[in-house]
């Protein structure tokens, strides 16, 4: 498989995790592309304007990328912190609409500021990696780290509080969980992740413009989570990987590829209303795999007996 | 007999406990180990660019066009041009007896799609790339080709700065700063009484914002500072607010930098709301696909073009013959002619290169590099007239045209009539 496609898939998975974090505590936030756009803009501006970040202009140093990602994540996180308190008072579909508005406001601001390049955006972003494989390797490590943190989160007090709020916010508040605080933390984490992913994506895409943070992008990232499942971190990761890759993998189908892609998005939630990956499904799969493992072990034992002869007492 | 079941159940208990404890953590760890492994694996294989050019299917050329998404009206025109040029070139013997093998891939209308399609084509070992459709896509995808040393001939990128992306990037589409002012000058010749110009553009579209700057500068240079500048969005359908605001300024010239669909709707609504003056449009509406949208209201709009079907030359005659035969006598649009030209340029450069240094004797990387130099050094007799390139890859074109749309009586079909 082409490393460029792999990189797109990994970025898709990271964005899906960003949508998943607020969803874990029942908050349908579609703000991810907005924070993604902020992160990318930060990286694009720094690496095209500031000499230390720009490197030679064609290639830029790796520490600069890490610093950009940190700054981008922090800026997105701070913005989320600033607006989260107000926005998160809304629930369900109202929160979704407010976050769509946020994405739209950020997009129009980007279009009208002169230093973000208007509609043309910022181009000629230098490359921290000489090959796309370098990007893919780096992003895979990043994704693994984020996955590990998400997996840890499910065990931690914060993660359990998030799950409690998702299942019943009133009950969670009654047992002493500060629901507003937990929801805000999830929102900020989500923004942070989207921001640093944006910084990486800006380098990978060579150019950055207002189109990356659009309503369409909100829906695409939400589709990753709906398709993959929102109960465990593996769901959005699989959803992001599969749905990012599918339009490319379907190229042999020719003109029908977008129709097939649409059908997959349609059939996913119809056949798997909870998403492809659910904790129950995973457990079932795990047991089945273990079963196969035992069976194999049995075969292996028999083979050994046949080769070595029965063990002597 | 009893030992085996006990062993199995103990192993199962043990495994189950482990499984419960850390199944997801281990999965994450597995992912982490996979990363470096994959990137190492990617570096280990032989570099396809160092292998000999694979001519088994013909001479490999790639094209990346927006065949889906909101730019597909352009991509379809270009697709027709490439297919016709391919048939014509291969009918004449291809590259010194070897046929051209052109693979066309859809980029969608966004940047990630263009990047993916570029990488796919380059990995296939193509010697040159034609595309992408939109300037915005070019800013994202062209650096990939530049880094990997693959010649790009852009058939339709008009924004400033495309050939400057690198030495491997060239274009056959004249930039809007050359073409756009021509139509303003012509409009003023036709209607010398024009005093008040209104400008419209889509503020979220790279092409529109780039072109409107050029239009506004051209107007100001002629002493016609725009009385109003109205912003729209690419996906807007309803422009009543902007039109009403503009008409209050009593303009007698309207200048549009909009794409085909929104521009067609804009013209229709301008006329419906009572605007009677002249309309100048930009390159985005340079396609017959606007006729079904603005219908009878398209009548009389002025447009500067890099191609005229009425140009008298053998190359244009061949193109017209091929186009009319395949499209039932229709008149070809500029995008189709430019796409044809792009493939013709690549093919003629390949023919010269192959005569000097046969393709099968070079590696893919060598052939790509030599081909780029060959493309830039030649002059070409194309449907656009005679063209050549500057050393940086910018097109040098002699003939530009200003046309006026003439609709048929039924208001369904029309043509770009060349102004004398």
XYZ file of C-alpha atoms in Angstrom:
733
model
C 0.000 0.000 0.000
C 1.108 3.534 -0.753
C 2.463 5.386 2.292
C 0.568 8.544 1.284
C -2.730 6.700 1.528
C -1.670 5.178 4.849
C -0.902 8.683 6.142
C -4.363 9.913 5.119
C -5.916 6.944 6.892
C -3.927 7.631 10.062
C -4.919 11.307 10.051
C -8.516 10.162 9.596
C -8.154 7.867 12.617
C -6.707 10.690 14.767
C -9.584 12.996 13.809
C -12.080 10.245 14.533
C -10.598 9.907 18.033
C -11.017 13.660 18.445
C -14.744 13.350 17.689
C -14.936 10.267 19.917
C -13.618 11.953 23.083
C -16.595 14.308 23.668
C -18.940 11.604 22.390
C -17.646 9.336 25.166
C -19.432 11.599 27.603
C -22.477 11.960 25.408
C -21.543 15.295 23.817
C -22.179 15.453 20.076
C -19.524 18.025 19.153
C -18.786 18.649 15.477
C -16.058 21.208 16.197
C -13.152 18.883 15.331
C -12.509 20.303 11.798
C -12.455 23.809 13.281
C -9.666 22.940 15.706
C -7.979 20.885 12.983
C -7.979 23.997 10.773
C -6.543 26.134 13.579
C -3.739 23.636 14.172
C -2.892 23.498 10.471
C -2.948 27.275 10.165
C -0.555 27.624 13.108
C 1.879 25.136 11.577
C 1.540 26.631 8.092
C 2.173 30.162 9.334
C 5.101 29.225 11.568
C 6.840 27.079 8.982
C 6.462 29.550 6.128
C 7.146 32.788 8.032
C 9.538 32.048 10.898
C 13.085 31.113 9.754
C 13.768 28.671 12.630
C 10.657 26.673 11.757
C 11.092 26.985 8.004
C 14.487 25.247 7.836
C 15.769 25.464 4.266
C 12.306 26.323 2.962
C 11.962 22.927 1.310
C 12.764 20.758 4.325
C 12.207 21.724 7.929
C 13.715 20.257 11.103
C 11.786 17.574 13.005
C 11.990 19.365 16.403
C 10.276 22.333 14.730
C 7.401 20.041 13.764
C 7.084 18.758 17.325
C 7.077 22.319 18.637
C 4.479 23.368 16.071
C 2.288 20.429 17.042
C 2.582 21.375 20.702
C 1.742 25.028 20.031
C -1.113 24.100 17.690
C -2.535 21.675 20.251
C -2.207 24.235 23.034
C -3.861 27.010 21.030
C -6.778 24.769 20.028
C -7.045 23.519 23.616
C -7.064 27.075 25.015
C -9.774 28.134 22.591
C -11.827 25.088 23.588
C -11.293 25.962 27.237
C -12.417 29.533 26.631
C -15.621 28.701 24.772
C -16.303 25.245 26.237
C -17.945 26.505 29.423
C -20.634 28.300 27.442
C -21.041 25.922 24.527
C -21.252 22.794 26.656
C -24.357 24.061 28.426
C -26.128 23.036 25.252
C -27.097 19.431 24.781
C -27.621 16.973 21.948
C -28.524 18.485 18.644
C -28.213 22.053 19.990
C -24.593 21.452 20.900
C -24.043 19.992 17.423
C -25.473 23.128 15.820
C -23.408 25.431 18.034
C -20.218 23.558 17.137
C -21.089 23.678 13.421
C -21.438 27.432 13.869
C -17.998 27.529 15.492
C -16.466 25.709 12.505
C -18.228 28.116 10.146
C -17.085 31.213 12.067
C -13.487 30.008 12.045
C -13.744 29.304 8.311
C -15.069 32.776 7.479
C -12.423 34.404 9.677
C -9.685 32.423 7.899
C -11.098 33.507 4.539
C -11.061 37.169 5.467
C -7.756 37.527 7.290
C -4.966 38.630 5.008
C -2.180 36.659 6.732
C -3.993 33.318 6.278
C -3.940 33.834 2.516
C -7.713 34.139 2.023
C -9.269 31.451 -0.154
C -5.959 30.507 -1.745
C -4.565 29.693 1.667
C -0.936 29.140 2.553
C 1.192 27.033 0.241
C 4.792 25.916 -0.094
C 4.806 24.421 3.422
C 8.252 22.823 4.027
C 8.624 19.098 4.608
C 9.958 17.625 7.863
C 10.139 14.168 6.245
C 11.686 13.417 2.872
C 9.360 10.506 2.143
C 5.681 9.824 2.781
C 6.805 6.664 4.595
C 8.480 8.950 7.132
C 5.163 10.725 7.710
C 3.327 7.424 8.007
C 5.830 6.036 10.524
C 5.702 9.176 12.659
C 1.903 9.350 12.556
C 1.581 5.670 13.378
C 3.653 6.173 16.508
C 1.525 9.213 17.373
C -1.693 7.275 16.769
C -0.458 4.389 18.911
C 0.378 6.802 21.706
C -3.053 8.432 21.487
C -4.718 4.999 21.365
C -2.778 3.931 24.422
C -3.853 7.094 26.256
C -7.470 6.506 25.226
C -7.250 2.899 26.392
C -5.820 4.112 29.697
C -8.538 6.745 29.886
C -11.178 4.022 29.812
C -9.666 2.638 33.030
C -9.116 5.996 34.725
C -11.472 7.943 36.985
C -11.961 10.592 34.283
C -12.840 7.982 31.662
C -15.295 6.241 33.945
C -16.857 9.578 34.852
C -17.219 10.306 31.130
C -18.940 6.964 30.571
C -21.225 7.636 33.539
C -22.269 10.997 32.085
C -22.929 9.389 28.709
C -25.172 6.746 30.281
C -27.076 9.101 32.584
C -25.949 12.642 33.285
C -28.380 13.172 36.175
C -27.320 9.982 37.916
C -23.656 10.865 37.426
C -24.203 14.295 38.983
C -26.015 12.610 41.902
C -23.011 10.423 42.725
C -20.822 13.504 42.930
C -19.285 13.786 39.459
C -18.694 17.388 38.428
C -20.353 16.894 35.042
C -19.587 20.358 33.668
C -15.895 19.914 34.505
C -15.649 16.427 32.988
C -17.421 17.504 29.800
C -15.090 20.496 29.493
C -12.038 18.263 29.948
C -13.243 15.935 27.194
C -13.900 18.905 24.900
C -10.435 20.374 25.526
C -8.732 16.998 24.965
C -10.622 16.646 21.711
C -9.533 20.126 20.558
C -5.941 19.462 21.561
C -5.831 16.268 19.541
C -7.452 17.904 16.499
C -5.041 20.848 16.735
C -1.872 18.786 16.759
C -3.193 16.532 13.988
C -3.810 19.682 11.939
C -0.191 20.781 12.377
C 0.990 17.442 11.020
C -1.564 17.407 8.184
C -0.557 20.891 6.999
C 2.968 19.660 6.288
C 1.712 16.490 4.667
C -0.751 18.310 2.377
C 1.844 20.972 1.338
C -0.859 23.635 1.345
C -3.512 24.741 3.804
C -6.693 26.700 3.215
C -10.095 27.378 4.709
C -11.684 24.414 2.917
C -10.211 21.883 5.359
C -12.424 23.195 8.159
C -15.830 23.035 6.523
C -19.233 21.614 7.373
C -18.490 18.718 5.000
C -15.423 17.851 7.049
C -17.542 17.856 10.239
C -19.877 15.317 8.717
C -17.039 13.166 7.361
C -15.335 12.953 10.753
C -18.632 12.180 12.449
C -19.198 9.396 9.910
C -15.876 7.817 11.016
C -17.211 7.433 14.550
C -20.759 6.435 13.608
C -19.385 3.805 11.220
C -16.680 2.489 13.550
C -18.587 2.690 16.816
C -18.331 5.106 19.725
C -18.187 2.753 22.721
C -14.476 2.000 22.693
C -11.456 3.802 21.204
C -10.891 1.069 18.637
C -14.199 1.890 16.929
C -13.323 5.398 15.719
C -9.813 4.258 14.795
C -11.160 1.513 12.546
C -13.857 3.845 11.199
C -11.292 6.541 10.388
C -8.885 4.102 8.762
C -11.522 2.330 6.675
C -13.549 5.328 5.519
C -10.420 7.351 4.637
C -9.012 4.507 2.585
C -12.169 3.298 0.904
C -12.504 5.934 -1.864
C -8.916 5.146 -2.908
C -9.193 1.370 -2.566
C -12.357 1.452 -4.672
C -10.550 3.013 -7.666
C -10.669 -0.247 -9.668
C -14.489 0.035 -9.596
C -14.135 3.133 -11.805
C -17.012 5.578 -12.074
C -19.076 3.635 -9.559
C -16.628 4.132 -6.712
C -18.374 7.046 -5.021
C -21.707 5.226 -5.269
C -20.196 2.156 -3.613
C -18.596 4.391 -0.955
C -21.990 5.997 -0.273
C -23.576 2.556 -0.008
C -20.980 1.452 2.543
C -21.647 4.557 4.673
C -25.364 3.873 4.371
C -25.198 0.156 5.087
C -22.747 0.474 7.996
C -25.194 2.014 10.483
C -28.099 -0.064 9.086
C -26.329 -3.386 9.675
C -24.293 -2.297 12.719
C -26.332 0.327 14.589
C -23.713 0.465 17.373
C -20.869 0.747 14.875
C -18.532 -1.967 13.615
C -16.640 -2.262 16.900
C -18.443 -2.720 20.202
C -16.971 -3.959 23.509
C -19.291 -6.993 23.372
C -18.238 -7.752 19.820
C -14.579 -7.422 20.747
C -14.980 -9.756 23.712
C -16.763 -12.290 21.537
C -14.026 -12.059 18.923
C -11.368 -12.349 21.609
C -12.884 -15.545 22.977
C -13.276 -16.980 19.513
C -9.625 -16.231 18.686
C -8.563 -17.808 21.965
C -10.634 -20.828 21.034
C -8.807 -21.097 17.722
C -5.543 -20.685 19.606
C -6.382 -23.577 21.900
C -7.369 -25.703 18.934
C -4.059 -24.946 17.207
C -2.225 -25.798 20.388
C -4.063 -29.099 20.504
C -2.998 -29.863 16.913
C 0.573 -28.895 17.763
C 0.575 -31.197 20.758
C -0.723 -34.100 18.687
C 1.958 -33.426 16.069
C 4.665 -33.420 18.725
C 3.381 -36.686 20.091
C 3.447 -38.171 16.603
C 7.018 -36.986 15.934
C 8.594 -37.667 19.323
C 6.477 -40.587 20.338
C 4.448 -40.629 23.547
C 6.203 -39.098 26.530
C 7.707 -41.705 28.795
C 6.591 -41.715 32.383
C -6.266 -38.916 28.828
C -7.009 -36.708 31.786
C -3.862 -34.600 31.473
C -4.847 -32.930 28.216
C -8.149 -31.354 29.312
C -6.579 -30.079 32.508
C -3.718 -28.511 30.656
C -6.140 -26.886 28.249
C -8.365 -25.441 30.916
C -5.411 -24.080 32.863
C -4.005 -22.460 29.764
C -7.417 -21.039 29.013
C -7.806 -19.582 32.469
C -4.385 -18.039 32.257
C -4.998 -16.610 28.800
C -8.426 -15.315 29.771
C -7.006 -13.401 32.677
C -4.347 -11.859 30.500
C -6.937 -11.087 27.865
C -9.131 -9.247 30.329
C -6.276 -7.276 31.782
C -4.672 -5.684 28.849
C -6.164 -6.642 25.550
C -6.576 -3.060 24.361
C -3.256 -1.846 25.747
C -1.473 -4.627 23.915
C -3.292 -3.753 20.722
C -2.066 -0.167 21.043
C 1.469 -1.427 21.685
C 1.195 -3.630 18.606
C 0.200 -0.614 16.536
C 3.203 1.276 17.887
C 5.608 -1.476 16.858
C 4.000 -1.743 13.443
C 4.877 1.907 12.663
C 8.650 1.731 12.475
C 8.386 -1.739 10.925
C 6.248 -0.406 8.079
C 8.415 2.627 7.462
C 11.512 0.435 7.381
C 9.740 -1.940 5.035
C 8.889 0.976 2.772
C 12.550 1.940 2.478
C 13.759 -1.576 1.787
C 12.228 -2.179 -1.642
C 13.961 -1.233 -4.898
C 13.253 2.338 -5.995
C 10.856 2.041 -8.970
C 12.273 5.257 -10.457
C 15.676 3.555 -10.940
C 14.217 0.735 -13.011
C 13.994 0.814 -16.793
C 10.944 2.445 -18.350
C 8.204 -0.148 -18.672
C 7.005 0.087 -22.258
C 5.087 -3.227 -22.323
C 1.692 -1.485 -22.316
C 2.894 1.574 -24.254
C 4.564 4.772 -23.106
C 3.094 5.432 -19.622
C 1.539 8.888 -19.091
C -0.840 9.830 -16.275
C -3.613 12.385 -15.967
C -5.358 13.548 -12.798
C -8.687 15.315 -13.343
C -11.588 16.450 -11.178
C -14.193 14.011 -12.476
C -16.292 14.240 -9.304
C -17.104 16.990 -6.811
C -18.065 20.552 -7.656
C -15.308 20.980 -10.264
C -16.470 17.998 -12.303
C -17.937 20.255 -15.034
C -14.346 21.187 -15.861
C -12.934 17.686 -15.451
C -15.442 16.229 -17.904
C -14.441 18.768 -20.583
C -10.787 17.911 -19.982
C -11.448 14.190 -20.060
C -12.965 14.566 -23.540
C -9.928 16.558 -24.717
C -7.430 13.981 -23.454
C -9.293 11.029 -24.948
C -9.594 12.706 -28.343
C -5.925 13.708 -28.330
C -4.935 10.166 -27.357
C -6.902 8.699 -30.265
C -5.377 11.225 -32.673
C -1.786 10.786 -31.446
C -1.930 6.999 -31.353
C -3.595 7.064 -34.790
C -0.474 8.839 -36.064
C 1.847 6.189 -34.631
C 2.153 7.275 -31.010
C 5.733 7.800 -29.818
C 7.734 6.714 -32.868
C 5.721 3.514 -33.261
C 5.025 2.845 -29.564
C 1.496 3.742 -28.474
C 0.882 6.234 -25.673
C -0.683 4.544 -22.628
C -2.666 7.258 -20.852
C -4.195 6.468 -17.465
C -6.766 8.980 -16.204
C -7.532 9.127 -12.478
C -10.202 11.090 -10.624
C -8.902 13.551 -8.030
C -12.289 14.668 -6.749
C -12.367 18.434 -6.263
C -10.218 18.601 -3.135
C -6.542 18.505 -2.229
C -6.220 15.107 -0.492
C -7.857 13.487 -3.533
C -5.372 15.165 -5.869
C -2.429 14.150 -3.661
C -3.541 10.527 -3.564
C -4.091 10.386 -7.324
C -0.693 11.993 -8.009
C 1.093 9.486 -5.753
C -0.773 6.587 -7.338
C 0.213 7.674 -10.848
C 3.841 8.338 -9.906
C 4.109 4.904 -8.270
C 2.835 3.383 -11.516
C 5.953 4.775 -13.197
C 4.353 7.383 -15.477
C 6.829 9.601 -17.327
C 4.701 12.742 -17.075
C 1.525 13.936 -15.386
C -1.270 16.089 -16.816
C -3.346 17.914 -14.202
C -4.699 18.635 -11.674
C -7.845 20.562 -12.640
C -7.898 23.256 -9.940
C -5.105 25.658 -8.977
C -5.814 24.948 -5.328
C -5.200 21.247 -5.946
C -2.011 22.106 -7.815
C -0.539 23.927 -4.824
C -0.994 20.740 -2.812
C -0.228 17.988 -5.333
C 2.459 19.555 -7.546
C 5.102 19.568 -4.776
C 4.757 15.754 -4.644
C 5.634 15.485 -8.335
C 8.362 18.087 -7.918
C 9.991 16.138 -5.071
C 9.891 12.906 -7.035
C 11.084 14.499 -10.252
C 8.030 13.916 -12.429
C 7.177 16.458 -15.171
C 3.748 18.072 -14.725
C 1.926 19.851 -17.540
C -1.082 21.667 -16.088
C -3.920 22.071 -18.582
C -6.107 24.474 -16.594
C -4.308 26.078 -13.610
C -4.543 29.856 -14.027
C -3.496 31.126 -10.581
C -0.274 33.073 -10.179
C 2.684 31.037 -8.940
C 2.007 27.565 -10.375
C 5.231 27.115 -12.466
C 7.152 28.639 -9.575
C 6.396 25.539 -7.460
C 9.465 23.994 -9.066
C 11.391 23.186 -12.242
C 9.239 20.109 -12.981
C 5.993 22.107 -13.078
C 4.742 23.738 -16.290
C 1.392 24.752 -17.720
C -0.297 25.321 -21.079
C -3.036 27.481 -19.536
C -2.221 31.185 -19.655
C -2.585 32.793 -16.240
C -5.539 35.019 -15.529
C -3.364 38.138 -15.146
C -2.688 37.908 -18.884
C -6.185 37.065 -20.095
C -8.640 38.754 -17.729
C -7.772 42.416 -18.537
C -8.461 41.791 -22.252
C -12.182 41.389 -21.725
C -12.402 44.584 -19.669
C -10.622 46.521 -22.407
C -12.967 45.043 -24.999
C -16.080 45.835 -22.985
C -14.980 49.474 -22.774
C -14.425 49.566 -26.526
C -17.906 48.217 -27.160
C -19.597 50.418 -24.548
C -17.520 53.598 -24.136
C -20.194 55.153 -21.904
C -19.436 52.706 -19.039
C -18.655 54.594 -15.812
C -19.772 52.433 -12.883
C -18.480 48.857 -12.465
C -19.760 46.319 -9.932
C -17.585 43.317 -9.073
C -18.728 39.940 -7.719
C -16.584 37.042 -6.546
C -16.789 33.907 -4.411
C -14.704 34.649 -1.358
C -14.151 30.998 -0.459
C -12.746 30.007 -3.839
C -9.078 30.341 -4.750
C -9.703 30.919 -8.445
C -12.352 33.601 -7.825
C -10.347 35.581 -5.289
C -7.209 35.447 -7.440
C -9.002 36.533 -10.602
C -11.071 39.287 -9.034
C -7.876 41.014 -7.848
C -6.725 41.111 -11.471
C -10.111 42.333 -12.711
C -10.239 45.059 -10.068
C -6.736 46.214 -10.934
C -7.614 46.257 -14.648
C -10.732 48.330 -13.914
C -8.819 50.781 -11.731
C -6.134 51.113 -14.430
C -8.888 52.155 -16.849
C -10.119 54.759 -14.385
C -13.127 52.696 -13.320
C -12.669 52.027 -9.637
C -15.432 49.493 -8.772
C -18.441 51.178 -7.138
C -19.187 47.999 -5.212
C -17.477 44.666 -4.565
C -19.865 41.881 -3.543
C -18.756 38.611 -1.970
C -20.555 35.304 -2.430
C -19.857 31.712 -1.446
C -18.983 28.962 -3.908
C -22.002 26.848 -3.007
C -24.512 29.724 -2.921
C -27.590 29.468 -5.140
C -29.415 32.642 -4.206
C -27.721 36.008 -4.772
C -30.613 38.410 -4.219
C -28.956 40.166 -1.266
C -25.739 40.889 -3.123
C -27.524 41.828 -6.355
C -29.933 44.205 -4.640
C -27.051 45.869 -2.824
C -25.080 46.186 -6.057
C -27.985 47.480 -8.167
C -28.532 50.343 -5.718
C -25.179 51.677 -6.941
C -26.611 51.791 -10.501
C -23.744 49.923 -12.193
C -23.449 49.836 -16.000
C -20.843 47.066 -16.037
C -20.862 43.873 -13.961
C -17.674 41.818 -13.659
C -18.009 38.235 -12.358
C -15.253 35.947 -11.101
C -17.394 32.925 -10.363
C -17.378 29.273 -11.278
C -19.756 27.776 -13.816
C -22.687 26.818 -11.593
C -22.844 29.815 -9.247
C -21.886 32.180 -12.078
C -24.697 30.909 -14.309
C -27.196 31.407 -11.504
C -25.805 34.867 -10.789
C -26.305 36.005 -14.401
C -29.811 34.669 -14.456
C -30.738 36.447 -11.221
C -29.023 39.706 -12.281
C -31.157 39.866 -15.425
C -34.308 38.778 -13.609
C -33.810 41.558 -11.082
C -33.618 44.099 -13.880
C -29.939 44.631 -14.635
C -29.606 45.698 -18.303
C -25.910 46.613 -18.681
C -22.875 44.705 -19.916
C -21.538 41.605 -18.126
C -17.915 40.458 -18.238
C -17.131 37.024 -16.829
C -13.900 35.249 -15.956
C -12.338 31.941 -16.896
C -14.517 29.931 -14.503
C -17.460 30.349 -16.849
C -15.440 29.435 -19.895
C -17.471 26.328 -20.598
C -20.638 25.595 -22.585
C -21.952 23.995 -19.392
C -23.214 27.455 -18.374
C -25.830 27.514 -21.169
C -28.312 25.200 -19.431
C -28.004 27.291 -16.244
C -28.491 30.880 -17.417
C -30.165 29.911 -20.733
C -31.451 32.969 -22.663
C -29.919 35.269 -20.055
C -26.402 34.158 -21.104
C -26.878 36.258 -24.254
C -24.248 38.932 -24.735
C -21.851 38.174 -21.877
C -18.213 38.925 -22.667
C -15.356 36.561 -21.920
C -11.651 36.520 -22.714
C -10.403 33.145 -23.894
C -7.146 31.379 -24.496
C -8.803 29.330 -27.231
C -11.117 30.163 -30.080
C -12.840 27.506 -32.193
C -12.655 30.031 -35.014
C -8.841 30.058 -35.141
C -7.670 29.031 -38.619
C -4.814 26.534 -38.293
C -4.179 22.906 -39.274
C -3.861 21.865 -35.619
C -7.176 23.456 -34.709
C -8.827 21.948 -37.803
C -7.760 18.451 -36.684
C -9.004 19.109 -33.157
C -12.328 20.496 -34.409
C -12.838 17.532 -36.739
C -12.210 15.021 -33.915
C -14.376 16.944 -31.453
C -17.324 17.422 -33.790
C -17.252 13.771 -34.842
C -17.431 12.596 -31.228
C -19.799 15.236 -29.801
C -22.402 15.487 -32.547
C -21.181 18.700 -34.153
C -20.879 20.752 -30.937
C -18.336 23.550 -30.538
C -15.380 22.667 -28.287
C -14.753 24.617 -25.089
C -11.394 26.051 -24.014
C -10.771 23.429 -21.315
C -11.060 20.626 -23.876
C -8.657 22.384 -26.233
C -6.171 22.994 -23.419
C -6.308 19.369 -22.275
C -5.692 18.232 -25.874
C -2.773 20.683 -26.033
C -1.244 19.339 -22.807
C -1.184 15.770 -24.122
C 0.099 16.948 -27.507
C 2.974 18.813 -25.823
C 3.949 15.752 -23.783
C 3.717 13.456 -26.819
C 5.766 15.677 -29.128
C 8.445 16.133 -26.459
C 8.528 12.335 -25.968
C 8.906 11.791 -29.717
C 11.899 14.134 -29.873
C 13.429 12.620 -26.750
C 12.946 9.058 -27.985
C 14.613 9.846 -31.311
C 17.625 11.301 -29.557
C 17.855 8.733 -26.768
C 15.533 5.715 -27.020
C 13.221 5.469 -24.011
C 13.855 1.780 -23.326
C 17.523 2.516 -22.649
C 16.898 4.927 -19.784
C 15.672 4.505 -16.248
C 12.348 6.059 -15.286
C 14.097 8.844 -13.338
C 16.437 9.713 -16.246
C 13.592 9.684 -18.759
C 11.477 11.989 -16.564
C 14.293 14.499 -16.168
C 15.189 14.506 -19.854
C 11.515 14.783 -20.796
C 11.054 17.903 -18.656
C 13.948 19.648 -20.407
C 12.550 18.543 -23.770
C 9.046 19.869 -22.976
C 10.363 23.306 -22.080
C 12.676 23.595 -25.083
C 10.116 22.971 -27.819
C 7.557 25.041 -29.708
C 4.239 23.452 -30.504
C 1.562 24.022 -33.169
C -1.569 23.401 -31.108
C -5.291 24.162 -31.256
C -4.453 27.173 -29.048
C -2.089 28.463 -31.734
C 1.692 28.337 -31.484
C 2.894 27.948 -27.913
C 6.215 27.592 -26.125
C 7.498 27.806 -22.564
C 9.636 30.127 -20.486
C 12.547 28.395 -18.686
C 10.423 28.305 -15.515
C 7.552 26.486 -17.270
C 5.122 29.334 -17.894
C 3.304 29.117 -21.234
C 4.143 31.604 -23.974
C 1.031 31.989 -26.066
C 0.527 34.407 -28.942
C -3.196 34.443 -29.555
C -5.900 35.439 -27.095
C -9.508 36.110 -27.931
C -12.514 37.919 -26.594
C -15.800 36.207 -27.290
C -19.431 37.074 -26.742
C -22.043 34.468 -25.952
C -24.732 34.145 -28.611
C -27.674 31.994 -27.580
C -29.870 30.170 -30.059
C -33.508 31.277 -30.372
C -34.714 28.429 -28.123
C -32.435 29.672 -25.311
C -31.042 26.164 -24.723
C -27.829 26.160 -26.710
C -25.360 28.815 -27.684
C -21.799 29.544 -28.696
C -18.863 31.760 -27.834
C -18.768 34.036 -30.881
C -15.320 35.488 -31.497
C -15.379 39.281 -31.557
C -13.505 40.677 -34.562
